[in-house]
XYZ file of C-alpha atoms in Angstrom:
610
model
C 162.276 125.300 108.557
C 162.508 124.987 112.356
C 165.297 124.202 114.800
C 164.776 121.343 117.255
C 167.333 121.283 120.089
C 167.548 117.813 121.636
C 169.057 117.127 125.062
C 169.920 113.457 125.465
C 171.932 112.882 128.627
C 175.115 114.920 128.211
C 174.597 115.081 124.465
C 173.088 118.127 122.765
C 171.989 117.939 119.130
C 170.391 120.550 116.887
C 168.058 119.178 114.212
C 166.394 120.985 111.321
C 162.727 120.196 110.819
C 160.170 121.054 108.181
C 157.030 122.682 109.506
C 154.455 120.038 110.336
C 157.065 117.287 110.731
C 156.127 114.567 113.249
C 158.682 114.710 116.050
C 159.210 110.924 116.273
C 160.026 110.589 112.573
C 162.408 113.558 112.819
C 164.282 111.875 115.679
C 164.411 108.518 113.865
C 165.615 110.125 110.660
C 168.536 111.590 112.617
C 169.397 108.326 114.416
C 168.047 109.552 117.757
C 166.008 106.505 118.660
C 163.558 106.398 121.552
C 161.311 103.616 122.736
C 158.406 103.168 120.311
C 157.099 99.578 120.444
C 154.042 100.345 118.279
C 156.129 101.974 115.558
C 154.591 105.415 116.014
C 150.921 104.449 115.814
C 149.962 105.993 119.137
C 148.967 102.679 120.714
C 151.767 102.067 123.229
C 152.260 105.451 124.914
C 156.001 104.963 125.391
C 157.699 107.473 123.086
C 157.698 110.133 125.801
C 159.742 113.310 125.470
C 159.809 116.453 127.611
C 159.167 119.775 125.880
C 161.482 122.266 127.575
C 160.885 125.323 125.378
C 158.556 126.240 122.522
C 155.281 124.744 123.750
C 153.452 127.229 121.515
C 155.292 125.861 118.442
C 153.913 122.321 118.573
C 150.520 120.738 117.989
C 148.008 120.682 120.850
C 147.778 117.619 123.062
C 145.122 115.263 121.690
C 142.824 112.570 123.114
C 145.330 109.790 122.378
C 148.040 111.470 124.450
C 145.630 112.180 127.301
C 144.928 108.450 127.450
C 148.594 107.644 128.109
C 149.813 110.708 130.002
C 148.855 111.482 133.596
C 147.782 114.987 134.600
C 151.156 115.394 136.344
C 153.056 114.348 133.200
C 151.052 116.795 131.104
C 151.882 119.597 133.533
C 155.573 118.640 133.331
C 155.499 119.122 129.546
C 155.760 115.431 128.700
C 154.341 114.528 125.283
C 154.264 111.524 122.948
C 156.718 112.123 120.113
C 154.527 110.228 117.645
C 151.646 112.713 118.206
C 153.624 115.972 118.245
C 153.974 118.042 115.075
C 156.630 120.756 114.963
C 155.682 124.231 113.683
C 158.515 126.340 115.110
C 161.718 126.264 117.165
C 161.567 123.974 120.203
C 163.852 122.427 122.804
C 163.206 118.911 124.082
C 164.731 116.323 126.369
C 164.833 112.595 125.679
C 164.739 110.405 128.763
C 165.942 107.031 127.529
C 166.514 103.837 129.468
C 170.002 102.355 129.232
C 169.429 99.766 126.526
C 173.147 98.974 126.395
C 172.781 96.842 129.520
C 170.095 94.521 128.230
C 169.902 91.009 129.612
C 170.235 89.042 126.370
C 169.746 85.271 126.472
C 172.966 83.931 124.921
C 173.463 80.591 126.649
C 171.974 77.264 125.736
C 170.796 75.251 128.720
C 171.377 72.007 126.787
C 174.526 70.757 125.142
C 174.564 68.784 121.918
C 177.932 67.251 121.143
C 179.415 67.828 117.713
C 182.548 65.716 117.484
C 185.140 65.308 114.767
C 183.174 62.477 113.174
C 180.829 65.052 111.689
C 181.861 66.633 108.419
C 182.598 70.349 108.682
C 180.989 72.725 106.188
C 184.300 74.564 105.759
C 187.621 72.772 105.819
C 191.079 74.260 105.928
C 194.131 72.144 105.161
C 197.852 72.664 104.815
C 199.359 71.018 101.724
C 202.812 71.032 100.159
C 202.697 70.905 96.399
C 205.268 69.603 94.018
C 207.320 72.452 92.507
C 206.829 72.882 88.709
C 209.513 71.821 86.258
C 209.963 71.459 82.527
C 208.717 67.898 82.880
C 205.745 68.978 85.088
C 203.964 71.903 83.452
C 200.581 71.546 85.086
C 198.727 74.811 85.631
C 198.655 76.330 89.116
C 195.018 75.391 89.557
C 195.553 71.834 88.354
C 198.520 71.444 90.692
C 196.431 72.672 93.633
C 193.479 70.408 92.724
C 195.720 67.370 92.361
C 197.346 68.146 95.695
C 194.051 68.325 97.604
C 192.213 65.738 95.496
C 189.265 67.977 94.575
C 188.062 69.222 91.202
C 186.865 72.691 92.198
C 183.713 73.749 90.364
C 183.956 77.317 91.600
C 187.088 79.399 92.177
C 186.550 83.093 93.034
C 188.271 85.539 90.697
C 190.146 87.227 93.577
C 191.609 83.854 94.633
C 192.527 82.991 91.070
C 194.276 86.333 90.490
C 196.580 85.930 93.519
C 197.160 82.169 93.343
C 200.381 82.247 91.313
C 202.072 84.787 93.574
C 201.078 82.970 96.787
C 202.326 79.613 95.486
C 205.722 80.955 94.567
C 206.183 83.149 97.633
C 205.395 80.208 99.898
C 207.588 77.752 97.974
C 204.356 75.804 97.285
C 203.636 75.295 101.005
C 200.071 76.606 101.335
C 196.832 76.314 103.296
C 193.528 76.257 101.481
C 189.999 76.838 102.779
C 187.180 75.226 100.890
C 183.564 74.129 101.174
C 182.663 71.100 99.067
C 183.880 71.879 95.566
C 184.092 75.645 96.185
C 187.508 77.163 96.884
C 187.280 79.968 99.451
C 190.867 81.038 100.015
C 194.580 80.229 99.659
C 197.243 81.396 102.135
C 200.987 81.044 102.495
C 202.327 78.453 104.945
C 200.476 76.411 107.510
C 197.484 78.479 108.730
C 194.954 75.665 108.937
C 194.244 76.415 112.618
C 192.876 79.837 111.605
C 189.468 78.566 110.503
C 186.589 80.500 112.059
C 182.867 80.794 111.651
C 180.033 82.709 113.294
C 176.635 81.456 114.417
C 174.159 84.330 114.596
C 170.677 84.474 116.093
C 168.785 87.597 115.039
C 165.777 88.035 117.279
C 163.146 90.708 116.902
C 164.347 92.254 120.163
C 167.896 90.937 120.676
C 170.894 89.636 118.739
C 173.343 86.951 119.864
C 176.482 85.994 117.924
C 179.033 83.252 118.601
C 182.591 83.111 117.231
C 183.577 79.467 116.740
C 186.845 77.730 115.804
C 185.495 75.425 113.116
C 188.342 72.899 113.397
C 188.061 72.345 117.153
C 184.435 73.336 117.692
C 185.554 75.662 120.503
C 183.463 78.769 121.202
C 185.945 81.638 121.192
C 183.748 84.631 121.978
C 180.145 85.833 122.323
C 178.484 89.092 121.299
C 175.029 90.303 122.306
C 173.042 93.453 121.681
C 169.563 94.795 121.145
C 168.200 94.717 117.610
C 168.457 98.335 116.388
C 165.392 97.833 114.172
C 163.280 98.070 117.346
C 163.351 101.845 116.857
C 160.733 101.255 114.170
C 158.517 98.969 116.231
C 158.939 96.234 118.826
C 157.156 93.567 116.772
C 157.521 92.239 113.246
C 154.184 93.638 112.055
C 155.187 97.196 112.987
C 158.394 96.759 110.978
C 156.471 95.281 108.071
C 154.187 98.312 108.158
C 157.183 100.657 108.239
C 158.696 98.918 105.198
C 155.390 99.162 103.330
C 154.564 102.761 104.207
C 158.050 104.163 103.499
C 159.697 103.822 100.096
C 163.111 103.403 101.723
C 161.780 101.352 104.638
C 163.362 98.015 103.708
C 166.665 99.736 102.950
C 166.642 101.475 106.355
C 165.850 98.282 108.288
C 168.337 96.260 106.237
C 171.159 98.745 106.823
C 170.494 98.878 110.561
C 170.899 95.127 110.967
C 173.877 94.939 108.584
C 175.666 97.667 110.541
C 175.050 95.779 113.786
C 176.346 92.503 112.306
C 179.470 94.213 111.017
C 179.993 95.839 114.428
C 179.844 92.348 115.920
C 182.431 91.087 113.430
C 184.710 94.074 114.142
C 184.428 93.285 117.860
C 185.344 89.617 117.306
C 188.328 90.560 115.137
C 189.777 93.159 117.517
C 188.958 91.311 120.737
C 190.543 88.045 119.606
C 193.375 89.200 117.340
C 192.137 87.348 114.283
C 191.763 88.310 110.632
C 188.278 88.772 109.212
C 189.612 86.946 106.141
C 189.859 83.811 108.295
C 186.125 83.893 109.049
C 184.762 81.690 106.288
C 181.125 81.075 107.194
C 178.258 82.759 108.986
C 175.154 80.738 109.849
C 172.178 82.966 110.568
C 168.828 82.123 112.145
C 165.875 84.288 112.999
C 162.182 84.533 112.309
C 161.121 84.707 108.673
C 160.668 88.478 108.627
C 164.051 89.123 110.271
C 165.773 86.996 107.602
C 163.857 88.721 104.808
C 164.933 92.125 106.114
C 168.543 90.926 106.343
C 168.275 89.874 102.696
C 166.511 93.183 101.839
C 163.510 91.207 100.569
C 159.964 92.591 100.612
C 157.860 91.495 103.593
C 154.515 92.934 102.490
C 153.089 89.573 101.478
C 154.039 87.963 104.795
C 152.048 90.604 106.654
C 148.925 90.126 104.526
C 146.767 87.023 104.092
C 147.626 84.386 102.871
C 151.033 85.281 104.463
C 153.420 84.221 101.697
C 157.220 84.707 102.105
C 159.604 85.180 99.192
C 161.682 82.166 100.274
C 161.660 79.554 103.043
C 164.331 77.066 101.934
C 167.968 77.256 103.054
C 169.727 79.948 101.097
C 173.448 80.629 100.633
C 175.160 83.722 99.329
C 178.668 85.148 99.283
C 179.657 87.501 102.082
C 180.631 90.264 99.665
C 177.207 90.145 98.009
C 175.485 90.155 101.397
C 177.426 93.197 102.643
C 178.837 91.219 105.580
C 182.473 91.933 106.401
C 184.018 88.469 106.750
C 186.162 86.846 104.025
C 184.530 88.208 100.837
C 184.285 84.644 99.488
C 182.858 83.409 102.788
C 179.479 81.702 102.833
C 176.458 83.320 104.457
C 173.954 80.526 105.122
C 170.400 81.502 106.012
C 168.767 78.479 107.629
C 165.336 77.468 106.325
C 162.007 78.691 107.664
C 158.747 76.757 107.899
C 156.317 79.542 107.006
C 155.856 83.283 107.174
C 155.522 83.126 110.956
C 157.595 80.101 111.960
C 161.192 80.861 111.152
C 164.694 79.450 111.105
C 165.040 80.150 114.831
C 162.364 77.539 115.523
C 164.022 75.047 113.151
C 167.334 75.618 114.953
C 165.721 75.166 118.380
C 164.213 71.860 117.194
C 167.695 70.752 116.140
C 169.105 71.790 119.528
C 166.401 69.971 121.504
C 166.855 66.791 119.416
C 163.088 66.241 119.624
C 163.212 65.090 115.995
C 165.348 62.041 116.944
C 163.196 60.149 119.429
C 159.911 58.260 119.633
C 158.868 60.417 122.604
C 156.473 63.214 121.739
C 157.848 66.605 122.759
C 156.444 70.115 122.832
C 158.638 73.119 122.024
C 157.462 76.594 123.027
C 159.437 79.710 122.121
C 157.854 82.845 123.547
C 159.883 85.739 122.259
C 158.467 88.813 120.602
C 156.485 86.227 118.643
C 155.237 82.874 119.897
C 156.092 79.651 118.048
C 154.976 76.179 119.117
C 156.096 72.806 117.702
C 154.886 69.326 118.621
C 156.050 65.902 117.509
C 158.764 63.272 117.312
C 160.850 61.440 114.726
C 157.744 60.305 112.826
C 155.698 63.483 112.621
C 156.068 67.117 113.562
C 153.636 70.028 113.329
C 153.891 73.668 114.352
C 151.985 76.924 114.604
C 152.520 80.571 115.478
C 150.516 82.715 117.881
C 150.499 86.464 118.512
C 151.634 86.162 122.118
C 155.065 87.673 122.470
C 154.694 91.463 122.885
C 152.857 91.264 126.208
C 155.604 89.107 127.697
C 158.291 91.373 126.237
C 156.722 94.359 128.009
C 155.774 96.043 124.728
C 152.042 96.450 125.335
C 152.271 96.806 129.115
C 151.836 100.254 130.707
C 155.104 100.118 132.643
C 156.538 97.233 130.666
C 160.200 97.122 129.652
C 162.483 94.537 128.109
C 165.056 92.578 130.078
C 167.321 95.512 130.891
C 168.979 96.651 134.111
C 166.376 97.986 136.500
C 163.564 95.862 135.087
C 161.475 94.210 137.811
C 161.852 90.500 137.061
C 160.499 88.940 140.258
C 157.386 89.936 142.215
C 156.187 88.540 145.560
C 153.020 89.483 147.421
C 152.905 88.262 151.025
C 152.181 90.704 153.834
C 153.169 93.423 151.363
C 154.639 93.604 147.845
C 158.318 92.820 147.318
C 160.307 92.598 144.101
C 163.724 92.092 142.533
C 165.262 93.953 139.605
C 167.802 92.938 137.005
C 171.221 94.038 138.231
C 169.763 95.129 141.580
C 169.183 98.617 140.156
C 166.426 101.112 140.903
C 163.235 99.900 139.188
C 162.303 101.425 135.848
C 159.470 99.079 134.836
C 158.386 95.440 134.708
C 159.711 92.800 132.278
C 158.011 89.561 131.191
C 158.948 87.294 134.082
C 157.916 89.977 136.581
C 154.590 90.424 134.815
C 153.869 86.676 135.078
C 154.877 86.649 138.763
C 152.786 89.699 139.555
C 149.630 88.359 137.940
C 150.047 84.907 139.521
C 150.499 86.491 142.953
C 147.500 88.762 142.432
C 145.412 85.720 141.537
C 146.506 83.850 144.643
C 145.680 86.819 146.887
C 142.280 87.328 145.251
C 143.223 90.763 143.913
C 142.213 89.462 140.477
C 139.177 87.252 139.949
C 139.084 84.358 137.458
C 137.820 86.650 134.693
C 140.930 88.815 135.036
C 139.119 91.757 136.631
C 141.053 93.659 139.315
C 138.872 93.978 142.371
C 138.475 97.309 144.130
C 139.402 97.910 147.783
C 135.720 97.899 148.661
C 135.313 94.403 147.238
C 138.190 93.157 149.372
C 136.695 93.989 152.771
C 137.986 90.738 154.264
C 141.551 91.737 153.313
C 141.574 95.006 155.268
C 144.365 93.827 157.549
C 146.733 93.181 154.628
C 149.316 95.876 153.891
C 148.996 95.359 150.162
C 145.367 96.457 150.194
C 146.620 100.053 150.047
C 148.399 99.232 146.830
C 145.121 98.990 144.928
C 144.873 102.412 143.333
C 143.019 104.047 140.453
C 144.752 104.429 137.067
C 142.757 105.940 134.212
C 139.625 105.478 136.303
C 140.160 101.737 136.827
C 141.762 99.685 139.618
C 145.484 98.901 139.328
C 148.044 97.296 141.595
C 150.922 99.521 142.669
C 154.261 97.713 142.711
C 156.403 100.769 143.474
C 155.911 104.514 143.753
C 158.919 106.538 142.691
C 159.359 110.277 142.603
C 158.994 110.409 138.826
C 156.511 107.583 138.205
C 154.280 104.871 139.585
C 155.051 101.306 138.464
C 151.783 99.408 138.299
C 150.028 96.427 136.799
C 146.797 97.912 135.491
C 143.606 96.389 134.120
C 144.715 96.776 130.511
C 147.961 94.920 131.321
C 146.003 91.984 132.722
C 143.891 91.866 129.559
C 146.984 91.894 127.366
C 148.422 88.923 129.260
C 145.092 87.098 129.082
C 145.063 87.465 125.300
C 148.644 86.228 125.062
C 148.341 83.235 127.377
C 145.018 82.257 125.809
C 146.588 82.244 122.332
C 149.418 79.995 123.534
C 147.089 77.586 125.332
C 144.752 77.401 122.325
C 147.716 76.847 119.977
C 148.978 73.958 122.103
C 145.507 72.410 122.146
C 145.114 72.692 118.368
C 148.433 70.892 117.823
C 147.467 68.154 120.283
C 144.195 67.612 118.418
C 145.973 67.603 115.047
C 148.419 64.949 116.311
C 145.456 62.948 117.677
C 147.162 62.536 121.038
C 146.357 63.402 124.651
C 148.076 65.945 126.858
C 149.507 63.108 128.932
C 151.301 61.710 125.852
C 153.718 64.665 125.831
C 156.952 63.582 127.536
C 159.014 66.783 127.316
C 158.165 70.465 127.222
C 161.109 72.486 125.893
C 160.979 76.194 126.719
C 163.237 78.201 124.413
C 164.410 81.793 124.629
C 165.067 84.215 127.457
C 161.476 84.403 128.624
C 161.171 80.619 128.839
C 164.462 80.462 130.715
C 163.685 83.115 133.330
C 159.979 82.696 134.143
C 158.852 80.896 137.268
C 157.364 77.674 135.917
C 154.783 77.361 138.686
C 153.536 80.872 137.967
C 153.466 80.196 134.224
C 151.232 77.206 134.932
C 149.173 79.218 137.447
C 148.139 81.834 134.897
C 147.584 79.268 132.152
C 150.528 79.662 129.780
C 151.415 75.972 130.201
C 148.879 73.226 131.024
C 149.135 72.001 134.627
C 149.749 68.284 133.752
C 152.952 69.317 131.935
C 154.466 71.252 134.858
C 156.937 68.525 135.838
C 158.048 67.937 132.243
C 159.398 71.427 131.573
C 162.991 71.624 130.319
C 164.377 75.158 129.719
C 166.825 75.098 126.798
C 167.921 78.736 126.880
C 168.831 80.153 123.494
C 167.951 77.006 121.559
C 168.084 78.946 118.298
C 171.692 79.955 118.962
C 172.658 76.393 119.937
C 171.045 75.052 116.766
C 172.903 77.613 114.656
C 176.226 76.545 116.228
C 175.439 72.902 115.494
C 174.661 73.711 111.851
C 177.938 75.664 111.603
C 179.998 72.702 112.804
C 178.186 69.827 111.129
C 177.333 69.527 107.454
C 174.941 66.701 108.310
C 172.989 68.945 110.669
C 173.052 71.814 108.188
C 171.388 69.525 105.646
C 169.047 68.262 108.375
C 167.551 71.741 108.726
C 166.327 71.527 105.134
C 164.907 68.047 105.760
C 163.014 69.412 108.755
C 161.621 72.270 106.666
C 160.105 69.749 104.264
C 158.899 67.471 107.062
C 157.305 69.894 109.534
C 153.669 70.726 108.800
C 152.556 74.275 109.503
C 149.069 74.813 110.910
C 147.587 78.243 110.134
C 145.389 79.264 113.059
C 143.974 82.594 111.929
C 141.108 81.126 109.884
C 140.218 78.195 112.139
C 136.969 78.383 114.084
C 138.173 75.815 116.619
C 141.106 78.067 117.467
C 138.772 81.030 117.993
C 136.525 78.925 120.236
C 139.458 77.590 122.285
C 140.927 81.064 122.509
C 137.741 82.309 124.184
C 137.626 79.262 126.460
C 141.145 79.937 127.760
C 140.719 83.682 128.383
C 139.786 83.225 132.037
C 142.391 82.229 134.606
C-alpha cells in the first residue's frame, strides 16, 4: 500500500492506494473530483495534477500525455491523473477551477400563464368534520371521505395510523393533501396554504430546481448547481460507460444525484422556513439517461444500438421509495421521454414554447451537452438528436471550460483581440459562446478559410499591419490563435478545436435539414426558431448563423426561451392538464434516428465547411 498526499487549496488529505492504482480513480473513489470530461479515457487532456514529490514512484509519462502536455508543463511535473499509476508514496496538488460559481441557466425567457382555472395535481383543503356520536358511528376514514367528497383508493399506512389522533386533537378541524383519489397527508387545523412542490431540471452539466407554492403558483425560491456526476464524464456516453464498466457504477451515479437533490431540498426548507412534509410533489425532467440514473435503471441498452431505454412513458413513484426527502407520501413524477436520446427536457421545452398549439411550424433547438431538435405544429411533430453538445460546452476544446466565473464568453477581433469573461474575472478558458464568437471572428478576418483550416502567418502576408497577426502561434506543430497569454498558460483556439466545432455545427445543420425533408416543407415555412438552454440564450445569434449552426434565412425568427425545460416542468407541476399533455406529446412526436441514415451522412459532409 502507498500513501498519496493531496493538496487541494488549503485542504490536505492523505489517501491510501494499492500499488498500480490509477490516480484518477483513487481521487474519485475518495470524493476528490477533478475535471475529467472524457471519463478517464485519455482523450480530453484536462485531468491535470502536479506531482510535488515521488516522481520515481509513478508510471512514466506516455505518448498520450505528451500529446496534451506542453514541454513546460512536463518540466513543472504536471501529469494527467487518468494516465498515472501509483507505485509508491507521492505528494500531489490539484488545481481545480471554482465550479461553485457556475453560470447556470435557471430563467425562462418566455412566460406561460397557469391560472386557477387549471386543475392542480395536488390539492390541499381545510375541512371541519362532524364530531362522532352514538348516532353517528362512521369510521374515521369514512367521516373524512364524506367530508371531502372523495372515495380514496389509496391511503398510506403512516397516514392511516395517525389519523385518529389528529382528528381528535384538532377537534375534527383538519387540512388534507391529496392527489386524485390518493390521500397524501392529514394535518391539524387550517394549513392549506402550506402546499409546496418542486420542479427540477437535471441536465448533464447543471441542475436547476424551483420551489413553487402550488396553491398560488408563486415561485418561492430557486436552486442551481453543477451535476456532480460530471466527475465521471462530461457527456452521457462517458457515464454510460462508467456504469457498464464498474459493478457499482449505477449505484455511484444514482447516489451522487440523489445527494444533490436532497441538498437542494434541505436548502429550500431552511432558507424558507417550511416543513419538508409540506412538499407534496416533485416534477423532474432531464434527458433519458439522466432520468434512468436517477431511477437507478440500467443504461447499457441506451448506449448500444438499437438504443432502447427501459421506460419512456411518464412514471410516478412515492418519495420514500425514490430516496427523495420530501413528504414520504409525496409524488415524484418523471416526465416522459421520446427516445433514448430525446428526453423529458425536450418534451418540457416543447410545452413551454407552446409550439404544439398553433398552425405555425416551429423549430426547437436545445444545444446542451447533447443536441435535441424538434420541428412541427399542432398537426405533426418530429424530432431527432445529434452529437453536438460537448464542443459547445467546452468539453472537447483544448482550453474549453463550462459557464463558470472566468470563462471567456465574448470574443472580438478588430485591430487586436479583445474578450469578456463571466463575472469579469481573470480568464481561465473559453466557454461555448466565446468559442462561437472566436471562430466567427476568425472567419471574418480570414484567419480561418472555408474548410476550417487555420492559415499560417506566411499565408496572411496582406494582413501584416494587423496587430492580431502576431497571435497566430504554433501549438502541437499546428497554427492556433492566441486569445490570451497568462503566466501559467496560453488560452488558444487551436486547429483541433475548430474541427470539433465543425463536427458539431455540421451535425446540427444536417439534423435540421433531415427534419425539414421529413416534414416535406421548405426552410421558409418555419415561422419560429426556439433556442432552449443556456447556450442558446447566451450565444450571439449572428455568429451562430455565421458559422452555420442555424440557417441564415432563419436568423430573424430566433426566439431564445432560456431554460425551457425548467419552465415546462413548472407548468406540469401546476397544471394536471399539462402534466397529462406531456404523455400525449410522447405518443404524438415521431423520433427520427439519424445514425443509420445515408442522407444524414451525406448532409453532414456537405455542412462541414463554413
